[in-house]
C-alpha cells in the first residue's frame, strides 16, 4: 500500500491515548530495521529524515526517501514519511515532491515573533499541498533550540503560537535534550499535562533516546503523542559494527557488519515501539 499519512497515525494514537514512534533514519539499513520492527510488533511507525541526515547525503533527500517509500509500500503495517528539523525551504519542497506527508519546520532558534512569522508562512504553503506541519517553540540562540536541558515551553505561549501559526503539532521542551547516550533525562511530567490541557494539537517529544522506558510511558500517558527517537538506533548500530569488526578484524564485506547493525537496530526499534504504544 502507499505510505501512510503521519496525520492519520498521530491522530489515531492521540485519540486512544497511545504514542507513535518516529525514528530518524540516516542510512537505508536504518529504514529497513525500523520497518522490520514495525512488522514484528504490528505497530505503525514514522520514518523521518532530518536536514542533518540530508546534508550527510550531499543535501539530497530523494534517494533515501525513495528507498523509505518503497519499504513503506511493501509492508502491511502503516509507515509514514516525515522530514525532521528542516530549516531550508528548498529541502521542504524537495521532501514534499519526494512524497513525505508531513514536515517539521524548525525556526526554534529565531526570536518568538520571527518564529511565528516564518512558521505561519511555511504552514500556509504546506497546507496548500496537503502536508501536515510540526513546529517547535524554542529559545533564542540555544544551540539545541528548545531541547537544551534547562529550557521549558510555556503553555500559554505555546497556545498563542499554535493559534498564530496554524501548525498541526508542536515539539515542546520538557527537560530532556537531543543526542543523549545515557538514559538519564528527567522530564517534567506535570508540564506535559499542562501543555496537553492548553493545546489542541498533538505534542511531540524530541530527544527521546535519553528518556528511560518508564518515563516514556509516563510521558505518553501525560499527553505526548509523537515520540522522536534517533540516537538509540545509532548506539545499537555502532555497537554492533564495533563488535563485529573487533571479533573479525579480517572482515572486508560490509554486508557482514551491516547485517549485525541492522539486526541490532531492529531489536531496539521493536522494544521502543512497544514502550511508546503502551
Ligand atoms: O530530531 C531528533 C529526534 O528528536 C531524536 O532525538 O537522537 O536524542 O533520540 P534523539
Ligand atoms: Zn529532534
PDB file of C-alpha atoms and ligand atoms in Angstrom:
ATOM      1  CA  UNK A   1       0.000   0.000   0.000  1.00  0.00           C
ATOM      2  CA  UNK A   2       1.144   3.616  -0.331  1.00  0.00           C
ATOM      3  CA  UNK A   3       2.905   5.208   2.634  1.00  0.00           C
ATOM      4  CA  UNK A   4       0.554   6.155   5.460  1.00  0.00           C
ATOM      5  CA  UNK A   5      -0.098   9.786   6.382  1.00  0.00           C
ATOM      6  CA  UNK A   6       1.607  10.984   9.558  1.00  0.00           C
ATOM      7  CA  UNK A   7      -1.554  12.934  10.417  1.00  0.00           C
ATOM      8  CA  UNK A   8      -3.607   9.729  10.442  1.00  0.00           C
ATOM      9  CA  UNK A   9      -1.126   7.847  12.641  1.00  0.00           C
ATOM     10  CA  UNK A  10      -0.758  10.691  15.129  1.00  0.00           C
ATOM     11  CA  UNK A  11      -4.490  11.458  15.253  1.00  0.00           C
ATOM     12  CA  UNK A  12      -5.344   7.810  15.909  1.00  0.00           C
ATOM     13  CA  UNK A  13      -2.652   7.470  18.563  1.00  0.00           C
ATOM     14  CA  UNK A  14      -3.765  10.631  20.358  1.00  0.00           C
ATOM     15  CA  UNK A  15      -7.408   9.583  20.314  1.00  0.00           C
ATOM     16  CA  UNK A  16      -6.530   6.289  22.002  1.00  0.00           C
ATOM     17  CA  UNK A  17      -4.069   7.791  24.492  1.00  0.00           C
ATOM     18  CA  UNK A  18      -1.120   5.987  22.914  1.00  0.00           C
ATOM     19  CA  UNK A  19       2.112   7.191  21.384  1.00  0.00           C
ATOM     20  CA  UNK A  20       3.513   6.661  17.922  1.00  0.00           C
ATOM     21  CA  UNK A  21       7.279   6.297  17.499  1.00  0.00           C
ATOM     22  CA  UNK A  22       9.078   8.329  14.846  1.00  0.00           C
ATOM     23  CA  UNK A  23      12.601   7.119  14.097  1.00  0.00           C
ATOM     24  CA  UNK A  24      15.338   9.173  12.464  1.00  0.00           C
ATOM     25  CA  UNK A  25      16.878   7.301   9.543  1.00  0.00           C
ATOM     26  CA  UNK A  26      20.342   8.031   8.226  1.00  0.00           C
ATOM     27  CA  UNK A  27      21.002   5.003   6.031  1.00  0.00           C
ATOM     28  CA  UNK A  28      18.849   2.517   4.176  1.00  0.00           C
ATOM     29  CA  UNK A  29      19.674  -0.017   6.897  1.00  0.00           C
ATOM     30  CA  UNK A  30      18.045   2.271   9.481  1.00  0.00           C
ATOM     31  CA  UNK A  31      14.836   2.328   7.436  1.00  0.00           C
ATOM     32  CA  UNK A  32      14.924  -1.434   6.823  1.00  0.00           C
ATOM     33  CA  UNK A  33      15.416  -2.087  10.535  1.00  0.00           C
ATOM     34  CA  UNK A  34      12.575   0.201  11.609  1.00  0.00           C
ATOM     35  CA  UNK A  35      10.134  -1.285   9.105  1.00  0.00           C
ATOM     36  CA  UNK A  36      11.159  -4.803  10.188  1.00  0.00           C
ATOM     37  CA  UNK A  37      10.494  -3.780  13.810  1.00  0.00           C
ATOM     38  CA  UNK A  38       7.090  -2.385  12.853  1.00  0.00           C
ATOM     39  CA  UNK A  39       6.291  -5.692  11.169  1.00  0.00           C
ATOM     40  CA  UNK A  40       7.446  -7.726  14.203  1.00  0.00           C
ATOM     41  CA  UNK A  41       5.309  -5.651  16.568  1.00  0.00           C
ATOM     42  CA  UNK A  42       2.392  -4.935  14.233  1.00  0.00           C
ATOM     43  CA  UNK A  43       2.629  -1.253  15.186  1.00  0.00           C
ATOM     44  CA  UNK A  44       2.524   1.820  12.935  1.00  0.00           C
ATOM     45  CA  UNK A  45       5.635   3.941  12.669  1.00  0.00           C
ATOM     46  CA  UNK A  46       7.016   7.161  11.215  1.00  0.00           C
ATOM     47  CA  UNK A  47      10.301   7.162   9.278  1.00  0.00           C
ATOM     48  CA  UNK A  48      11.835  10.608   9.403  1.00  0.00           C
ATOM     49  CA  UNK A  49      14.758  12.174   7.583  1.00  0.00           C
ATOM     50  CA  UNK A  50      16.385  15.192   9.194  1.00  0.00           C
ATOM     51  CA  UNK A  51      18.070  18.100   7.475  1.00  0.00           C
ATOM     52  CA  UNK A  52      21.346  16.940   9.023  1.00  0.00           C
ATOM     53  CA  UNK A  53      20.865  13.468   7.533  1.00  0.00           C
ATOM     54  CA  UNK A  54      20.098  15.042   4.161  1.00  0.00           C
ATOM     55  CA  UNK A  55      23.323  17.079   4.413  1.00  0.00           C
ATOM     56  CA  UNK A  56      25.205  13.826   5.022  1.00  0.00           C
ATOM     57  CA  UNK A  57      23.748  12.658   1.690  1.00  0.00           C
ATOM     58  CA  UNK A  58      25.080  15.727  -0.134  1.00  0.00           C
ATOM     59  CA  UNK A  59      21.904  17.694   0.572  1.00  0.00           C
ATOM     60  CA  UNK A  60      19.700  15.221  -1.308  1.00  0.00           C
ATOM     61  CA  UNK A  61      16.572  13.717   0.230  1.00  0.00           C
ATOM     62  CA  UNK A  62      15.343  11.867  -2.851  1.00  0.00           C
ATOM     63  CA  UNK A  63      17.493   8.685  -2.755  1.00  0.00           C
ATOM     64  CA  UNK A  64      16.810   7.781   0.861  1.00  0.00           C
ATOM     65  CA  UNK A  65      13.143   8.842   0.686  1.00  0.00           C
ATOM     66  CA  UNK A  66      12.701   6.713  -2.440  1.00  0.00           C
ATOM     67  CA  UNK A  67      14.046   3.727  -0.508  1.00  0.00           C
ATOM     68  CA  UNK A  68      11.894   4.504   2.524  1.00  0.00           C
ATOM     69  CA  UNK A  69       8.814   4.923   0.322  1.00  0.00           C
ATOM     70  CA  UNK A  70       9.460   1.542  -1.317  1.00  0.00           C
ATOM     71  CA  UNK A  71       9.733  -0.085   2.117  1.00  0.00           C
ATOM     72  CA  UNK A  72       6.514   1.636   3.227  1.00  0.00           C
ATOM     73  CA  UNK A  73       4.691   0.420   0.115  1.00  0.00           C
ATOM     74  CA  UNK A  74       5.810  -3.178   0.545  1.00  0.00           C
ATOM     75  CA  UNK A  75       4.733  -3.748   4.150  1.00  0.00           C
ATOM     76  CA  UNK A  76       1.312  -4.447   5.633  1.00  0.00           C
ATOM     77  CA  UNK A  77       1.963  -2.120   8.609  1.00  0.00           C
ATOM     78  CA  UNK A  78       1.308   1.630   8.285  1.00  0.00           C
ATOM     79  CA  UNK A  79       4.572   3.522   7.704  1.00  0.00           C
ATOM     80  CA  UNK A  80       4.559   7.311   7.255  1.00  0.00           C
ATOM     81  CA  UNK A  81       7.353   9.511   5.870  1.00  0.00           C
ATOM     82  CA  UNK A  82       8.331  12.782   7.551  1.00  0.00           C
ATOM     83  CA  UNK A  83      11.023  15.471   7.329  1.00  0.00           C
ATOM     84  CA  UNK A  84      12.591  16.385  10.675  1.00  0.00           C
ATOM     85  CA  UNK A  85      14.250  19.638  11.864  1.00  0.00           C
ATOM     86  CA  UNK A  86      14.207  21.355   8.494  1.00  0.00           C
ATOM     87  CA  UNK A  87      15.184  24.999   8.157  1.00  0.00           C
ATOM     88  CA  UNK A  88      15.689  25.081   4.381  1.00  0.00           C
ATOM     89  CA  UNK A  89      12.636  25.823   2.242  1.00  0.00           C
ATOM     90  CA  UNK A  90      14.296  24.122  -0.741  1.00  0.00           C
ATOM     91  CA  UNK A  91      14.629  20.954   1.307  1.00  0.00           C
ATOM     92  CA  UNK A  92      10.988  21.157   2.375  1.00  0.00           C
ATOM     93  CA  UNK A  93       9.908  21.398  -1.240  1.00  0.00           C
ATOM     94  CA  UNK A  94      12.189  18.527  -2.266  1.00  0.00           C
ATOM     95  CA  UNK A  95      10.832  16.338   0.517  1.00  0.00           C
ATOM     96  CA  UNK A  96       7.212  17.064  -0.336  1.00  0.00           C
ATOM     97  CA  UNK A  97       7.927  16.351  -4.006  1.00  0.00           C
ATOM     98  CA  UNK A  98       9.539  13.062  -2.919  1.00  0.00           C
ATOM     99  CA  UNK A  99       6.384  12.037  -1.070  1.00  0.00           C
ATOM    100  CA  UNK A 100       6.585  12.942   2.632  1.00  0.00           C
ATOM    101  CA  UNK A 101       3.154  13.556   4.156  1.00  0.00           C
ATOM    102  CA  UNK A 102       4.472  15.769   6.930  1.00  0.00           C
ATOM    103  CA  UNK A 103       7.329  18.117   7.770  1.00  0.00           C
ATOM    104  CA  UNK A 104       8.850  19.617  10.853  1.00  0.00           C
ATOM    105  CA  UNK A 105       9.752  23.216  10.140  1.00  0.00           C
ATOM    106  CA  UNK A 106      12.265  24.279  12.749  1.00  0.00           C
ATOM    107  CA  UNK A 107      12.539  28.020  13.345  1.00  0.00           C
ATOM    108  CA  UNK A 108      13.018  27.482  17.070  1.00  0.00           C
ATOM    109  CA  UNK A 109      16.292  29.357  17.312  1.00  0.00           C
ATOM    110  CA  UNK A 110      14.667  32.553  15.991  1.00  0.00           C
ATOM    111  CA  UNK A 111      13.146  35.200  18.251  1.00  0.00           C
ATOM    112  CA  UNK A 112       9.495  34.403  19.023  1.00  0.00           C
ATOM    113  CA  UNK A 113       7.925  36.867  16.548  1.00  0.00           C
ATOM    114  CA  UNK A 114      10.236  35.730  13.734  1.00  0.00           C
ATOM    115  CA  UNK A 115       9.478  32.089  14.535  1.00  0.00           C
ATOM    116  CA  UNK A 116       5.728  32.842  14.338  1.00  0.00           C
ATOM    117  CA  UNK A 117       6.063  34.704  11.031  1.00  0.00           C
ATOM    118  CA  UNK A 118       8.235  32.067   9.348  1.00  0.00           C
ATOM    119  CA  UNK A 119       6.230  29.126  10.679  1.00  0.00           C
ATOM    120  CA  UNK A 120       2.872  30.652   9.674  1.00  0.00           C
ATOM    121  CA  UNK A 121       4.131  31.242   6.134  1.00  0.00           C
ATOM    122  CA  UNK A 122       5.519  27.708   5.759  1.00  0.00           C
ATOM    123  CA  UNK A 123       2.367  26.209   7.293  1.00  0.00           C
ATOM    124  CA  UNK A 124       0.129  28.009   4.807  1.00  0.00           C
ATOM    125  CA  UNK A 125       2.249  26.698   1.948  1.00  0.00           C
ATOM    126  CA  UNK A 126       2.363  23.146   3.359  1.00  0.00           C
ATOM    127  CA  UNK A 127      -1.386  23.033   3.938  1.00  0.00           C
ATOM    128  CA  UNK A 128      -1.986  24.133   0.362  1.00  0.00           C
ATOM    129  CA  UNK A 129      -0.049  20.976  -0.621  1.00  0.00           C
ATOM    130  CA  UNK A 130      -1.927  18.773   1.854  1.00  0.00           C
ATOM    131  CA  UNK A 131       1.126  18.438   4.103  1.00  0.00           C
ATOM    132  CA  UNK A 132       0.895  18.214   7.920  1.00  0.00           C
ATOM    133  CA  UNK A 133       3.197  20.527   9.867  1.00  0.00           C
ATOM    134  CA  UNK A 134       5.120  20.146  13.108  1.00  0.00           C
ATOM    135  CA  UNK A 135       6.858  23.191  14.557  1.00  0.00           C
ATOM    136  CA  UNK A 136       8.951  23.973  17.587  1.00  0.00           C
ATOM    137  CA  UNK A 137       8.897  26.722  20.111  1.00  0.00           C
ATOM    138  CA  UNK A 138      12.373  27.391  21.360  1.00  0.00           C
ATOM    139  CA  UNK A 139      14.782  29.728  22.925  1.00  0.00           C
ATOM    140  CA  UNK A 140      16.855  32.401  21.191  1.00  0.00           C
ATOM    141  CA  UNK A 141      20.390  31.354  20.440  1.00  0.00           C
ATOM    142  CA  UNK A 142      20.279  27.953  22.080  1.00  0.00           C
ATOM    143  CA  UNK A 143      22.359  25.545  20.040  1.00  0.00           C
ATOM    144  CA  UNK A 144      19.775  22.889  20.701  1.00  0.00           C
ATOM    145  CA  UNK A 145      16.756  25.169  20.240  1.00  0.00           C
ATOM    146  CA  UNK A 146      14.002  24.147  22.610  1.00  0.00           C
ATOM    147  CA  UNK A 147      15.818  20.973  23.560  1.00  0.00           C
ATOM    148  CA  UNK A 148      18.525  22.112  25.884  1.00  0.00           C
ATOM    149  CA  UNK A 149      18.012  20.564  29.322  1.00  0.00           C
ATOM    150  CA  UNK A 150      17.185  23.859  31.062  1.00  0.00           C
ATOM    151  CA  UNK A 151      14.578  25.047  28.549  1.00  0.00           C
ATOM    152  CA  UNK A 152      10.836  24.681  29.155  1.00  0.00           C
ATOM    153  CA  UNK A 153       7.916  25.506  26.852  1.00  0.00           C
ATOM    154  CA  UNK A 154       5.404  27.851  28.434  1.00  0.00           C
ATOM    155  CA  UNK A 155       1.817  26.521  27.926  1.00  0.00           C
ATOM    156  CA  UNK A 156       0.264  29.953  27.376  1.00  0.00           C
ATOM    157  CA  UNK A 157       2.918  30.957  24.860  1.00  0.00           C
ATOM    158  CA  UNK A 158       2.562  27.587  23.117  1.00  0.00           C
ATOM    159  CA  UNK A 159      -1.213  28.084  22.820  1.00  0.00           C
ATOM    160  CA  UNK A 160      -0.669  31.557  21.325  1.00  0.00           C
ATOM    161  CA  UNK A 161       1.976  30.135  18.957  1.00  0.00           C
ATOM    162  CA  UNK A 162      -0.226  27.349  17.606  1.00  0.00           C
ATOM    163  CA  UNK A 163      -3.162  29.751  17.152  1.00  0.00           C
ATOM    164  CA  UNK A 164      -0.995  32.296  15.331  1.00  0.00           C
ATOM    165  CA  UNK A 165       0.723  29.792  13.037  1.00  0.00           C
ATOM    166  CA  UNK A 166      -1.948  27.147  12.346  1.00  0.00           C
ATOM    167  CA  UNK A 167       0.525  24.298  12.874  1.00  0.00           C
ATOM    168  CA  UNK A 168      -0.786  20.760  13.277  1.00  0.00           C
ATOM    169  CA  UNK A 169       1.531  19.655  16.087  1.00  0.00           C
ATOM    170  CA  UNK A 170       4.134  21.133  18.386  1.00  0.00           C
ATOM    171  CA  UNK A 171       7.527  19.971  19.640  1.00  0.00           C
ATOM    172  CA  UNK A 172       7.831  21.131  23.226  1.00  0.00           C
ATOM    173  CA  UNK A 173      10.698  21.404  25.694  1.00  0.00           C
ATOM    174  CA  UNK A 174      10.107  19.446  28.883  1.00  0.00           C
ATOM    175  CA  UNK A 175      13.580  18.853  30.284  1.00  0.00           C
ATOM    176  CA  UNK A 176      15.389  16.382  28.036  1.00  0.00           C
ATOM    177  CA  UNK A 177      17.835  17.108  25.231  1.00  0.00           C
ATOM    178  CA  UNK A 178      18.982  15.637  21.940  1.00  0.00           C
ATOM    179  CA  UNK A 179      21.661  13.012  21.377  1.00  0.00           C
ATOM    180  CA  UNK A 180      21.883  11.675  24.908  1.00  0.00           C
ATOM    181  CA  UNK A 181      23.784   8.374  25.032  1.00  0.00           C
ATOM    182  CA  UNK A 182      22.698   7.611  28.599  1.00  0.00           C
ATOM    183  CA  UNK A 183      19.008   7.302  29.502  1.00  0.00           C
ATOM    184  CA  UNK A 184      19.209   9.705  32.405  1.00  0.00           C
ATOM    185  CA  UNK A 185      16.914  12.540  31.291  1.00  0.00           C
ATOM    186  CA  UNK A 186      14.424  13.834  33.845  1.00  0.00           C
ATOM    187  CA  UNK A 187      11.305  15.054  32.088  1.00  0.00           C
ATOM    188  CA  UNK A 188       8.691  17.348  33.582  1.00  0.00           C
ATOM    189  CA  UNK A 189       5.515  15.233  33.540  1.00  0.00           C
ATOM    190  CA  UNK A 190       3.441  17.944  35.184  1.00  0.00           C
ATOM    191  CA  UNK A 191       4.409  20.375  32.420  1.00  0.00           C
ATOM    192  CA  UNK A 192       3.454  17.798  29.763  1.00  0.00           C
ATOM    193  CA  UNK A 193      -0.007  17.511  31.340  1.00  0.00           C
ATOM    194  CA  UNK A 194      -0.385  21.305  31.419  1.00  0.00           C
ATOM    195  CA  UNK A 195       0.710  21.591  27.772  1.00  0.00           C
ATOM    196  CA  UNK A 196      -1.741  18.833  26.809  1.00  0.00           C
ATOM    197  CA  UNK A 197      -4.550  20.747  28.532  1.00  0.00           C
ATOM    198  CA  UNK A 198      -3.572  24.090  26.980  1.00  0.00           C
ATOM    199  CA  UNK A 199      -3.145  22.930  23.361  1.00  0.00           C
ATOM    200  CA  UNK A 200      -5.497  21.466  20.769  1.00  0.00           C
ATOM    201  CA  UNK A 201      -2.669  19.985  18.708  1.00  0.00           C
ATOM    202  CA  UNK A 202      -0.674  16.788  19.392  1.00  0.00           C
ATOM    203  CA  UNK A 203       2.575  17.169  21.340  1.00  0.00           C
ATOM    204  CA  UNK A 204       5.912  15.885  20.077  1.00  0.00           C
ATOM    205  CA  UNK A 205       8.732  14.688  22.311  1.00  0.00           C
ATOM    206  CA  UNK A 206      12.160  15.184  20.745  1.00  0.00           C
ATOM    207  CA  UNK A 207      15.388  13.744  22.097  1.00  0.00           C
ATOM    208  CA  UNK A 208      13.607  10.650  23.384  1.00  0.00           C
ATOM    209  CA  UNK A 209      16.715   8.437  23.372  1.00  0.00           C
ATOM    210  CA  UNK A 210      17.765   9.868  26.728  1.00  0.00           C
ATOM    211  CA  UNK A 211      14.447   9.120  28.428  1.00  0.00           C
ATOM    212  CA  UNK A 212      14.086   5.862  30.403  1.00  0.00           C
ATOM    213  CA  UNK A 213      11.343   3.437  29.324  1.00  0.00           C
ATOM    214  CA  UNK A 214       9.087   4.123  32.301  1.00  0.00           C
ATOM    215  CA  UNK A 215       9.283   7.860  31.750  1.00  0.00           C
ATOM    216  CA  UNK A 216       8.498   7.426  28.050  1.00  0.00           C
ATOM    217  CA  UNK A 217       5.344   5.554  29.117  1.00  0.00           C
ATOM    218  CA  UNK A 218       4.519   8.276  31.651  1.00  0.00           C
ATOM    219  CA  UNK A 219       5.153  10.989  29.045  1.00  0.00           C
ATOM    220  CA  UNK A 220       2.629   9.369  26.702  1.00  0.00           C
ATOM    221  CA  UNK A 221       0.094   8.992  29.490  1.00  0.00           C
ATOM    222  CA  UNK A 222       0.599  12.653  30.421  1.00  0.00           C
ATOM    223  CA  UNK A 223      -0.053  13.793  26.850  1.00  0.00           C
ATOM    224  CA  UNK A 224       2.867  13.274  24.459  1.00  0.00           C
ATOM    225  CA  UNK A 225       1.889  11.591  21.179  1.00  0.00           C
ATOM    226  CA  UNK A 226       4.710  11.619  18.590  1.00  0.00           C
ATOM    227  CA  UNK A 227       7.890  10.277  20.158  1.00  0.00           C
ATOM    228  CA  UNK A 228      11.050  11.072  18.177  1.00  0.00           C
ATOM    229  CA  UNK A 229      13.949   8.646  18.523  1.00  0.00           C
ATOM    230  CA  UNK A 230      17.311   8.814  16.764  1.00  0.00           C
ATOM    231  CA  UNK A 231      20.385   8.263  18.905  1.00  0.00           C
ATOM    232  CA  UNK A 232      19.122   4.964  20.353  1.00  0.00           C
ATOM    233  CA  UNK A 233      19.296   3.438  16.878  1.00  0.00           C
ATOM    234  CA  UNK A 234      22.785   4.804  16.311  1.00  0.00           C
ATOM    235  CA  UNK A 235      24.004   3.388  19.625  1.00  0.00           C
ATOM    236  CA  UNK A 236      22.752  -0.051  18.568  1.00  0.00           C
ATOM    237  CA  UNK A 237      24.170   0.293  15.039  1.00  0.00           C
ATOM    238  CA  UNK A 238      27.636   1.406  16.111  1.00  0.00           C
ATOM    239  CA  UNK A 239      27.986  -1.093  18.956  1.00  0.00           C
ATOM    240  CA  UNK A 240      27.127  -3.943  16.584  1.00  0.00           C
ATOM    241  CA  UNK A 241      29.584  -2.782  13.930  1.00  0.00           C
ATOM    242  CA  UNK A 242      32.334  -2.238  16.510  1.00  0.00           C
ATOM    243  CA  UNK A 243      31.763  -5.659  17.987  1.00  0.00           C
ATOM    244  CA  UNK A 244      31.791  -7.349  14.571  1.00  0.00           C
ATOM    245  CA  UNK A 245      34.994  -5.608  13.480  1.00  0.00           C
ATOM    246  CA  UNK A 246      36.772  -6.444  16.724  1.00  0.00           C
ATOM    247  CA  UNK A 247      35.600 -10.057  16.592  1.00  0.00           C
ATOM    248  CA  UNK A 248      36.674 -10.478  12.974  1.00  0.00           C
ATOM    249  CA  UNK A 249      39.433  -7.993  12.032  1.00  0.00           C
ATOM    250  CA  UNK A 250      39.811  -9.619   8.612  1.00  0.00           C
ATOM    251  CA  UNK A 251      36.256  -8.776   7.504  1.00  0.00           C
ATOM    252  CA  UNK A 252      36.028  -6.634   4.357  1.00  0.00           C
ATOM    253  CA  UNK A 253      32.497  -7.264   3.111  1.00  0.00           C
ATOM    254  CA  UNK A 254      30.295  -4.518   4.622  1.00  0.00           C
ATOM    255  CA  UNK A 255      27.282  -6.816   4.464  1.00  0.00           C
ATOM    256  CA  UNK A 256      28.826  -8.802   7.337  1.00  0.00           C
ATOM    257  CA  UNK A 257      28.790  -5.948   9.811  1.00  0.00           C
ATOM    258  CA  UNK A 258      25.836  -4.011   8.383  1.00  0.00           C
ATOM    259  CA  UNK A 259      23.662  -7.099   8.819  1.00  0.00           C
ATOM    260  CA  UNK A 260      24.591  -7.074  12.522  1.00  0.00           C
ATOM    261  CA  UNK A 261      23.894  -3.349  12.728  1.00  0.00           C
ATOM    262  CA  UNK A 262      20.501  -3.733  11.079  1.00  0.00           C
ATOM    263  CA  UNK A 263      19.556  -6.596  13.373  1.00  0.00           C
ATOM    264  CA  UNK A 264      20.594  -4.621  16.462  1.00  0.00           C
ATOM    265  CA  UNK A 265      18.563  -1.594  15.326  1.00  0.00           C
ATOM    266  CA  UNK A 266      15.548  -3.822  14.681  1.00  0.00           C
ATOM    267  CA  UNK A 267      15.703  -5.125  18.256  1.00  0.00           C
ATOM    268  CA  UNK A 268      15.999  -1.594  19.672  1.00  0.00           C
ATOM    269  CA  UNK A 269      13.224  -0.202  17.482  1.00  0.00           C
ATOM    270  CA  UNK A 270      10.840  -3.058  18.313  1.00  0.00           C
ATOM    271  CA  UNK A 271      11.390  -2.524  22.025  1.00  0.00           C
ATOM    272  CA  UNK A 272      10.780   1.217  21.796  1.00  0.00           C
ATOM    273  CA  UNK A 273       7.747   0.805  19.532  1.00  0.00           C
ATOM    274  CA  UNK A 274       6.149  -1.339  22.244  1.00  0.00           C
ATOM    275  CA  UNK A 275       7.121   1.082  25.032  1.00  0.00           C
ATOM    276  CA  UNK A 276       5.661   4.063  23.211  1.00  0.00           C
ATOM    277  CA  UNK A 277       2.469   2.268  22.160  1.00  0.00           C
ATOM    278  CA  UNK A 278       1.770   1.487  25.822  1.00  0.00           C
TER     279      UNK A 278
HETATM  280  O1  LIG B   1      15.340  15.097  15.996  1.00  0.00           O
HETATM  281  C1  LIG B   1      15.726  14.076  16.539  1.00  0.00           C
HETATM  282  C2  LIG B   1      14.898  13.444  17.499  1.00  0.00           C
HETATM  283  O2  LIG B   1      14.380  14.401  18.361  1.00  0.00           O
HETATM  284  C3  LIG B   1      15.581  12.287  18.213  1.00  0.00           C
HETATM  285  O3  LIG B   1      16.473  12.717  19.199  1.00  0.00           O
HETATM  286  O4  LIG B   1      18.502  11.370  18.803  1.00  0.00           O
HETATM  287  O5  LIG B   1      18.086  12.346  21.020  1.00  0.00           O
HETATM  288  O6  LIG B   1      16.675  10.465  20.195  1.00  0.00           O
HETATM  289  P1  LIG B   1      17.490  11.665  19.847  1.00  0.00           P
HETATM  290 ZN1  LIG B   2      14.594  16.497  17.423  1.00  0.00          ZN
END
